[in-house]
Amino acid sequence: MTAAGKGTARARAAVHGTVVAWPPGGGVLILGPSGAGKSDLALRLIDRGARLVGDDYIHLFASGPGLYASAPAPLAGLLEVRGLGLVRQRYLPQARIALVVHLAARETVERMPRMRYKFLRGVRLPVMSVDPWDQTAAPKVEQAYRRFGATRRLGLAVPSPTPTRTRS
């Protein structure tokens, strides 16, 4: 058994990116060039209830039908916050990736995109592009995770960030 608990894991690949996840473990892999806003977006997602898996340098590995991410031990629980430095965060040791987010300039983000997919380590994953500096970037990623990631790929229920009210 692997750390992911399913079958035989293939070799790990190192990726420059950031991963956050909503317990019980569906993750979002954030990709973009250095300084593009990966850690900043992750911090806003953490503020919305996600947990850090890893920042800056991520190990990816396929196991069974899923793609998993973890942080190298020296970086576990550390998030680089521009202007503050390294900040310790509560973290998950690994997560199954449910959604890939590519950071892009606002003018290149399609207004009404079709769902795109990307193969990473042989696993097909939904992909979205987002401008990380848009004030609605974090809720957009969370909505995409709920819509395309957790509910369809992993069968997970994602907790609502705000309590729902019932009528009496």
JSON list of C-alpha atoms in Angstrom, two decimals:
[
{"chain": "A", "resi": 1, "resn": "MET", "atom": "CA", "xyz": [0.00, 0.00, 0.00]},
{"chain": "A", "resi": 2, "resn": "THR", "atom": "CA", "xyz": [1.10, 3.56, -0.62]},
{"chain": "A", "resi": 3, "resn": "ALA", "atom": "CA", "xyz": [0.73, 6.63, 1.53]},
{"chain": "A", "resi": 4, "resn": "ALA", "atom": "CA", "xyz": [-2.41, 7.33, -0.46]},
{"chain": "A", "resi": 5, "resn": "GLY", "atom": "CA", "xyz": [-3.65, 3.91, 0.49]},
{"chain": "A", "resi": 6, "resn": "LYS", "atom": "CA", "xyz": [-4.35, 2.58, -3.01]},
{"chain": "A", "resi": 7, "resn": "GLY", "atom": "CA", "xyz": [-2.25, 0.24, -5.06]},
{"chain": "A", "resi": 8, "resn": "THR", "atom": "CA", "xyz": [1.25, 1.01, -6.18]},
{"chain": "A", "resi": 9, "resn": "ALA", "atom": "CA", "xyz": [2.36, 4.61, -6.43]},
{"chain": "A", "resi": 10, "resn": "ARG", "atom": "CA", "xyz": [4.42, 5.66, -9.42]},
{"chain": "A", "resi": 11, "resn": "ALA", "atom": "CA", "xyz": [7.50, 7.85, -8.97]},
{"chain": "A", "resi": 12, "resn": "ARG", "atom": "CA", "xyz": [7.06, 11.26, -7.42]},
{"chain": "A", "resi": 13, "resn": "ALA", "atom": "CA", "xyz": [7.50, 14.38, -9.53]},
{"chain": "A", "resi": 14, "resn": "ALA", "atom": "CA", "xyz": [8.60, 17.72, -8.08]},
{"chain": "A", "resi": 15, "resn": "VAL", "atom": "CA", "xyz": [6.47, 20.68, -9.19]},
{"chain": "A", "resi": 16, "resn": "HIS", "atom": "CA", "xyz": [6.73, 24.42, -8.54]},
{"chain": "A", "resi": 17, "resn": "GLY", "atom": "CA", "xyz": [3.25, 25.09, -7.19]},
{"chain": "A", "resi": 18, "resn": "THR", "atom": "CA", "xyz": [1.01, 25.36, -4.15]},
{"chain": "A", "resi": 19, "resn": "VAL", "atom": "CA", "xyz": [-1.66, 22.96, -2.91]},
{"chain": "A", "resi": 20, "resn": "VAL", "atom": "CA", "xyz": [-4.52, 23.59, -0.50]},
{"chain": "A", "resi": 21, "resn": "ALA", "atom": "CA", "xyz": [-7.26, 21.14, 0.42]},
{"chain": "A", "resi": 22, "resn": "TRP", "atom": "CA", "xyz": [-10.59, 21.05, 2.14]},
{"chain": "A", "resi": 23, "resn": "PRO", "atom": "CA", "xyz": [-10.76, 18.27, 4.72]},
{"chain": "A", "resi": 24, "resn": "PRO", "atom": "CA", "xyz": [-11.30, 15.37, 4.31]},
{"chain": "A", "resi": 25, "resn": "GLY", "atom": "CA", "xyz": [-8.74, 15.85, 1.58]},
{"chain": "A", "resi": 26, "resn": "GLY", "atom": "CA", "xyz": [-9.81, 17.10, -1.86]},
{"chain": "A", "resi": 27, "resn": "GLY", "atom": "CA", "xyz": [-7.02, 19.36, -3.11]},
{"chain": "A", "resi": 28, "resn": "VAL", "atom": "CA", "xyz": [-6.47, 22.28, -5.47]},
{"chain": "A", "resi": 29, "resn": "LEU", "atom": "CA", "xyz": [-3.12, 22.50, -7.27]},
{"chain": "A", "resi": 30, "resn": "ILE", "atom": "CA", "xyz": [-2.26, 26.15, -8.01]},
{"chain": "A", "resi": 31, "resn": "LEU", "atom": "CA", "xyz": [0.26, 26.65, -10.82]},
{"chain": "A", "resi": 32, "resn": "GLY", "atom": "CA", "xyz": [1.91, 29.80, -12.13]},
{"chain": "A", "resi": 33, "resn": "PRO", "atom": "CA", "xyz": [5.29, 31.46, -12.50]},
{"chain": "A", "resi": 34, "resn": "SER", "atom": "CA", "xyz": [7.30, 32.65, -9.52]},
{"chain": "A", "resi": 35, "resn": "GLY", "atom": "CA", "xyz": [5.73, 35.77, -8.01]},
{"chain": "A", "resi": 36, "resn": "ALA", "atom": "CA", "xyz": [2.39, 35.21, -9.79]},
{"chain": "A", "resi": 37, "resn": "GLY", "atom": "CA", "xyz": [0.34, 35.00, -6.58]},
{"chain": "A", "resi": 38, "resn": "LYS", "atom": "CA", "xyz": [0.14, 31.27, -5.76]},
{"chain": "A", "resi": 39, "resn": "SER", "atom": "CA", "xyz": [0.85, 31.74, -2.06]},
{"chain": "A", "resi": 40, "resn": "ASP", "atom": "CA", "xyz": [-1.38, 34.82, -1.83]},
{"chain": "A", "resi": 41, "resn": "LEU", "atom": "CA", "xyz": [-4.32, 32.95, -3.35]},
{"chain": "A", "resi": 42, "resn": "ALA", "atom": "CA", "xyz": [-3.61, 29.99, -1.06]},
{"chain": "A", "resi": 43, "resn": "LEU", "atom": "CA", "xyz": [-3.71, 32.30, 1.97]},
{"chain": "A", "resi": 44, "resn": "ARG", "atom": "CA", "xyz": [-7.14, 33.58, 0.91]},
{"chain": "A", "resi": 45, "resn": "LEU", "atom": "CA", "xyz": [-8.38, 30.01, 0.38]},
{"chain": "A", "resi": 46, "resn": "ILE", "atom": "CA", "xyz": [-7.06, 29.07, 3.83]},
{"chain": "A", "resi": 47, "resn": "ASP", "atom": "CA", "xyz": [-9.05, 32.02, 5.20]},
{"chain": "A", "resi": 48, "resn": "ARG", "atom": "CA", "xyz": [-12.11, 30.38, 3.57]},
{"chain": "A", "resi": 49, "resn": "GLY", "atom": "CA", "xyz": [-11.57, 27.05, 5.34]},
{"chain": "A", "resi": 50, "resn": "ALA", "atom": "CA", "xyz": [-9.00, 25.22, 3.20]},
{"chain": "A", "resi": 51, "resn": "ARG", "atom": "CA", "xyz": [-5.83, 23.79, 4.73]},
{"chain": "A", "resi": 52, "resn": "LEU", "atom": "CA", "xyz": [-2.31, 24.06, 3.37]},
{"chain": "A", "resi": 53, "resn": "VAL", "atom": "CA", "xyz": [-0.78, 20.92, 1.88]},
{"chain": "A", "resi": 54, "resn": "GLY", "atom": "CA", "xyz": [2.38, 22.55, 0.52]},
{"chain": "A", "resi": 55, "resn": "ASP", "atom": "CA", "xyz": [3.73, 25.79, -0.86]},
{"chain": "A", "resi": 56, "resn": "ASP", "atom": "CA", "xyz": [6.36, 26.52, -3.49]},
{"chain": "A", "resi": 57, "resn": "TYR", "atom": "CA", "xyz": [7.66, 22.98, -3.99]},
{"chain": "A", "resi": 58, "resn": "ILE", "atom": "CA", "xyz": [5.26, 20.04, -4.19]},
{"chain": "A", "resi": 59, "resn": "HIS", "atom": "CA", "xyz": [5.65, 16.31, -4.69]},
{"chain": "A", "resi": 60, "resn": "LEU", "atom": "CA", "xyz": [3.03, 14.81, -7.02]},
{"chain": "A", "resi": 61, "resn": "PHE", "atom": "CA", "xyz": [2.41, 11.10, -7.39]},
{"chain": "A", "resi": 62, "resn": "ALA", "atom": "CA", "xyz": [-0.27, 9.00, -9.03]},
{"chain": "A", "resi": 63, "resn": "SER", "atom": "CA", "xyz": [-1.78, 6.16, -7.09]},
{"chain": "A", "resi": 64, "resn": "GLY", "atom": "CA", "xyz": [-4.70, 4.13, -8.38]},
{"chain": "A", "resi": 65, "resn": "PRO", "atom": "CA", "xyz": [-6.98, 6.51, -10.28]},
{"chain": "A", "resi": 66, "resn": "GLY", "atom": "CA", "xyz": [-5.88, 9.62, -8.37]},
{"chain": "A", "resi": 67, "resn": "LEU", "atom": "CA", "xyz": [-3.12, 12.21, -8.28]},
{"chain": "A", "resi": 68, "resn": "TYR", "atom": "CA", "xyz": [-1.81, 13.05, -4.83]},
{"chain": "A", "resi": 69, "resn": "ALA", "atom": "CA", "xyz": [0.29, 15.94, -3.52]},
{"chain": "A", "resi": 70, "resn": "SER", "atom": "CA", "xyz": [2.49, 16.34, -0.47]},
{"chain": "A", "resi": 71, "resn": "ALA", "atom": "CA", "xyz": [5.13, 18.78, 0.71]},
{"chain": "A", "resi": 72, "resn": "PRO", "atom": "CA", "xyz": [8.77, 17.86, 1.30]},
{"chain": "A", "resi": 73, "resn": "ALA", "atom": "CA", "xyz": [9.33, 17.47, 5.06]},
{"chain": "A", "resi": 74, "resn": "PRO", "atom": "CA", "xyz": [11.40, 20.68, 5.51]},
{"chain": "A", "resi": 75, "resn": "LEU", "atom": "CA", "xyz": [8.61, 22.77, 3.93]},
{"chain": "A", "resi": 76, "resn": "ALA", "atom": "CA", "xyz": [5.61, 21.06, 5.56]},
{"chain": "A", "resi": 77, "resn": "GLY", "atom": "CA", "xyz": [3.29, 23.61, 7.14]},
{"chain": "A", "resi": 78, "resn": "LEU", "atom": "CA", "xyz": [5.16, 26.67, 5.81]},
{"chain": "A", "resi": 79, "resn": "LEU", "atom": "CA", "xyz": [3.54, 29.30, 3.58]},
{"chain": "A", "resi": 80, "resn": "GLU", "atom": "CA", "xyz": [5.58, 32.15, 2.12]},
{"chain": "A", "resi": 81, "resn": "VAL", "atom": "CA", "xyz": [3.64, 35.36, 2.73]},
{"chain": "A", "resi": 82, "resn": "ARG", "atom": "CA", "xyz": [5.13, 38.31, 0.89]},
{"chain": "A", "resi": 83, "resn": "GLY", "atom": "CA", "xyz": [5.92, 41.04, 3.40]},
{"chain": "A", "resi": 84, "resn": "LEU", "atom": "CA", "xyz": [5.89, 38.62, 6.37]},
{"chain": "A", "resi": 85, "resn": "GLY", "atom": "CA", "xyz": [8.18, 35.79, 5.33]},
{"chain": "A", "resi": 86, "resn": "LEU", "atom": "CA", "xyz": [7.53, 32.13, 6.17]},
{"chain": "A", "resi": 87, "resn": "VAL", "atom": "CA", "xyz": [4.37, 31.65, 8.20]},
{"chain": "A", "resi": 88, "resn": "ARG", "atom": "CA", "xyz": [3.50, 28.37, 9.89]},
{"chain": "A", "resi": 89, "resn": "GLN", "atom": "CA", "xyz": [0.04, 27.04, 9.00]},
{"chain": "A", "resi": 90, "resn": "ARG", "atom": "CA", "xyz": [-2.02, 24.05, 10.02]},
{"chain": "A", "resi": 91, "resn": "TYR", "atom": "CA", "xyz": [-1.56, 21.59, 7.18]},
{"chain": "A", "resi": 92, "resn": "LEU", "atom": "CA", "xyz": [-2.58, 18.27, 5.75]},
{"chain": "A", "resi": 93, "resn": "PRO", "atom": "CA", "xyz": [0.24, 15.81, 4.99]},
{"chain": "A", "resi": 94, "resn": "GLN", "atom": "CA", "xyz": [-1.24, 14.98, 1.58]},
{"chain": "A", "resi": 95, "resn": "ALA", "atom": "CA", "xyz": [-4.31, 15.48, -0.58]},
{"chain": "A", "resi": 96, "resn": "ARG", "atom": "CA", "xyz": [-5.86, 13.96, -3.67]},
{"chain": "A", "resi": 97, "resn": "ILE", "atom": "CA", "xyz": [-5.92, 16.66, -6.35]},
{"chain": "A", "resi": 98, "resn": "ALA", "atom": "CA", "xyz": [-9.43, 17.46, -7.58]},
{"chain": "A", "resi": 99, "resn": "LEU", "atom": "CA", "xyz": [-8.77, 20.69, -9.53]},
{"chain": "A", "resi": 100, "resn": "VAL", "atom": "CA", "xyz": [-5.83, 22.45, -11.21]},
{"chain": "A", "resi": 101, "resn": "VAL", "atom": "CA", "xyz": [-5.80, 26.27, -11.17]},
{"chain": "A", "resi": 102, "resn": "HIS", "atom": "CA", "xyz": [-3.58, 28.16, -13.62]},
{"chain": "A", "resi": 103, "resn": "LEU", "atom": "CA", "xyz": [-2.87, 31.74, -12.66]},
{"chain": "A", "resi": 104, "resn": "ALA", "atom": "CA", "xyz": [-3.34, 34.14, -15.56]},
{"chain": "A", "resi": 105, "resn": "ALA", "atom": "CA", "xyz": [-3.59, 37.85, -16.30]},
{"chain": "A", "resi": 106, "resn": "ARG", "atom": "CA", "xyz": [-7.16, 39.15, -16.11]},
{"chain": "A", "resi": 107, "resn": "GLU", "atom": "CA", "xyz": [-7.37, 39.93, -19.83]},
{"chain": "A", "resi": 108, "resn": "THR", "atom": "CA", "xyz": [-6.53, 36.32, -20.73]},
{"chain": "A", "resi": 109, "resn": "VAL", "atom": "CA", "xyz": [-9.18, 34.70, -18.51]},
{"chain": "A", "resi": 110, "resn": "GLU", "atom": "CA", "xyz": [-12.18, 33.68, -20.62]},
{"chain": "A", "resi": 111, "resn": "ARG", "atom": "CA", "xyz": [-15.50, 35.11, -19.54]},
{"chain": "A", "resi": 112, "resn": "MET", "atom": "CA", "xyz": [-17.52, 31.95, -20.33]},
{"chain": "A", "resi": 113, "resn": "PRO", "atom": "CA", "xyz": [-14.97, 29.13, -20.62]},
{"chain": "A", "resi": 114, "resn": "ARG", "atom": "CA", "xyz": [-15.61, 25.52, -21.46]},
{"chain": "A", "resi": 115, "resn": "MET", "atom": "CA", "xyz": [-14.27, 23.08, -18.92]},
{"chain": "A", "resi": 116, "resn": "ARG", "atom": "CA", "xyz": [-10.72, 22.10, -19.81]},
{"chain": "A", "resi": 117, "resn": "TYR", "atom": "CA", "xyz": [-8.74, 19.11, -18.65]},
{"chain": "A", "resi": 118, "resn": "LYS", "atom": "CA", "xyz": [-5.07, 18.37, -18.18]},
{"chain": "A", "resi": 119, "resn": "PHE", "atom": "CA", "xyz": [-3.20, 15.12, -17.71]},
{"chain": "A", "resi": 120, "resn": "LEU", "atom": "CA", "xyz": [-0.68, 15.11, -14.87]},
{"chain": "A", "resi": 121, "resn": "ARG", "atom": "CA", "xyz": [1.19, 11.89, -14.12]},
{"chain": "A", "resi": 122, "resn": "GLY", "atom": "CA", "xyz": [-1.39, 10.11, -16.28]},
{"chain": "A", "resi": 123, "resn": "VAL", "atom": "CA", "xyz": [-4.40, 11.42, -14.33]},
{"chain": "A", "resi": 124, "resn": "ARG", "atom": "CA", "xyz": [-7.04, 13.58, -16.08]},
{"chain": "A", "resi": 125, "resn": "LEU", "atom": "CA", "xyz": [-7.92, 16.66, -14.01]},
{"chain": "A", "resi": 126, "resn": "PRO", "atom": "CA", "xyz": [-10.24, 19.64, -14.54]},
{"chain": "A", "resi": 127, "resn": "VAL", "atom": "CA", "xyz": [-8.42, 22.95, -15.07]},
{"chain": "A", "resi": 128, "resn": "MET", "atom": "CA", "xyz": [-9.47, 26.56, -14.63]},
{"chain": "A", "resi": 129, "resn": "SER", "atom": "CA", "xyz": [-7.67, 29.86, -15.17]},
{"chain": "A", "resi": 130, "resn": "VAL", "atom": "CA", "xyz": [-8.02, 32.70, -12.70]},
{"chain": "A", "resi": 131, "resn": "ASP", "atom": "CA", "xyz": [-6.50, 36.13, -12.13]},
{"chain": "A", "resi": 132, "resn": "PRO", "atom": "CA", "xyz": [-5.03, 35.71, -8.63]},
{"chain": "A", "resi": 133, "resn": "TRP", "atom": "CA", "xyz": [-5.28, 39.44, -7.89]},
{"chain": "A", "resi": 134, "resn": "ASP", "atom": "CA", "xyz": [-9.01, 39.60, -8.64]},
{"chain": "A", "resi": 135, "resn": "GLN", "atom": "CA", "xyz": [-10.83, 40.10, -5.33]},
{"chain": "A", "resi": 136, "resn": "THR", "atom": "CA", "xyz": [-13.17, 37.24, -6.26]},
{"chain": "A", "resi": 137, "resn": "ALA", "atom": "CA", "xyz": [-10.38, 34.78, -7.12]},
{"chain": "A", "resi": 138, "resn": "ALA", "atom": "CA", "xyz": [-10.72, 32.73, -3.91]},
{"chain": "A", "resi": 139, "resn": "PRO", "atom": "CA", "xyz": [-14.51, 32.29, -4.09]},
{"chain": "A", "resi": 140, "resn": "LYS", "atom": "CA", "xyz": [-14.22, 31.43, -7.80]},
{"chain": "A", "resi": 141, "resn": "VAL", "atom": "CA", "xyz": [-11.69, 28.69, -7.04]},
{"chain": "A", "resi": 142, "resn": "GLU", "atom": "CA", "xyz": [-13.82, 27.37, -4.18]},
{"chain": "A", "resi": 143, "resn": "GLN", "atom": "CA", "xyz": [-16.91, 27.29, -6.42]},
{"chain": "A", "resi": 144, "resn": "ALA", "atom": "CA", "xyz": [-15.00, 25.50, -9.19]},
{"chain": "A", "resi": 145, "resn": "TYR", "atom": "CA", "xyz": [-13.68, 23.00, -6.64]},
{"chain": "A", "resi": 146, "resn": "ARG", "atom": "CA", "xyz": [-17.22, 22.28, -5.46]},
{"chain": "A", "resi": 147, "resn": "ARG", "atom": "CA", "xyz": [-18.64, 22.10, -8.96]},
{"chain": "A", "resi": 148, "resn": "PHE", "atom": "CA", "xyz": [-15.95, 20.18, -10.84]},
{"chain": "A", "resi": 149, "resn": "GLY", "atom": "CA", "xyz": [-13.56, 18.87, -8.26]},
{"chain": "A", "resi": 150, "resn": "ALA", "atom": "CA", "xyz": [-14.91, 17.45, -5.05]},
{"chain": "A", "resi": 151, "resn": "THR", "atom": "CA", "xyz": [-18.43, 16.60, -6.03]},
{"chain": "A", "resi": 152, "resn": "ARG", "atom": "CA", "xyz": [-17.73, 14.95, -9.38]},
{"chain": "A", "resi": 153, "resn": "ARG", "atom": "CA", "xyz": [-14.24, 13.47, -9.04]},
{"chain": "A", "resi": 154, "resn": "LEU", "atom": "CA", "xyz": [-14.00, 12.52, -5.40]},
{"chain": "A", "resi": 155, "resn": "GLY", "atom": "CA", "xyz": [-17.58, 12.21, -4.24]},
{"chain": "A", "resi": 156, "resn": "LEU", "atom": "CA", "xyz": [-16.82, 14.52, -1.31]},
{"chain": "A", "resi": 157, "resn": "ALA", "atom": "CA", "xyz": [-19.21, 16.94, 0.28]},
{"chain": "A", "resi": 158, "resn": "VAL", "atom": "CA", "xyz": [-17.48, 20.30, 0.69]},
{"chain": "A", "resi": 159, "resn": "PRO", "atom": "CA", "xyz": [-18.55, 22.21, 3.79]},
{"chain": "A", "resi": 160, "resn": "SER", "atom": "CA", "xyz": [-20.23, 25.51, 3.05]},
{"chain": "A", "resi": 161, "resn": "PRO", "atom": "CA", "xyz": [-18.20, 28.53, 4.20]},
{"chain": "A", "resi": 162, "resn": "THR", "atom": "CA", "xyz": [-21.40, 30.11, 5.53]},
{"chain": "A", "resi": 163, "resn": "PRO", "atom": "CA", "xyz": [-24.07, 28.31, 7.52]},
{"chain": "A", "resi": 164, "resn": "THR", "atom": "CA", "xyz": [-27.28, 27.58, 5.67]},
{"chain": "A", "resi": 165, "resn": "ARG", "atom": "CA", "xyz": [-30.55, 28.67, 7.20]},
{"chain": "A", "resi": 166, "resn": "THR", "atom": "CA", "xyz": [-33.70, 26.63, 7.17]},
{"chain": "A", "resi": 167, "resn": "ARG", "atom": "CA", "xyz": [-37.18, 28.07, 7.04]},
{"chain": "A", "resi": 168, "resn": "SER", "atom": "CA", "xyz": [-39.57, 27.17, 9.81]}
]
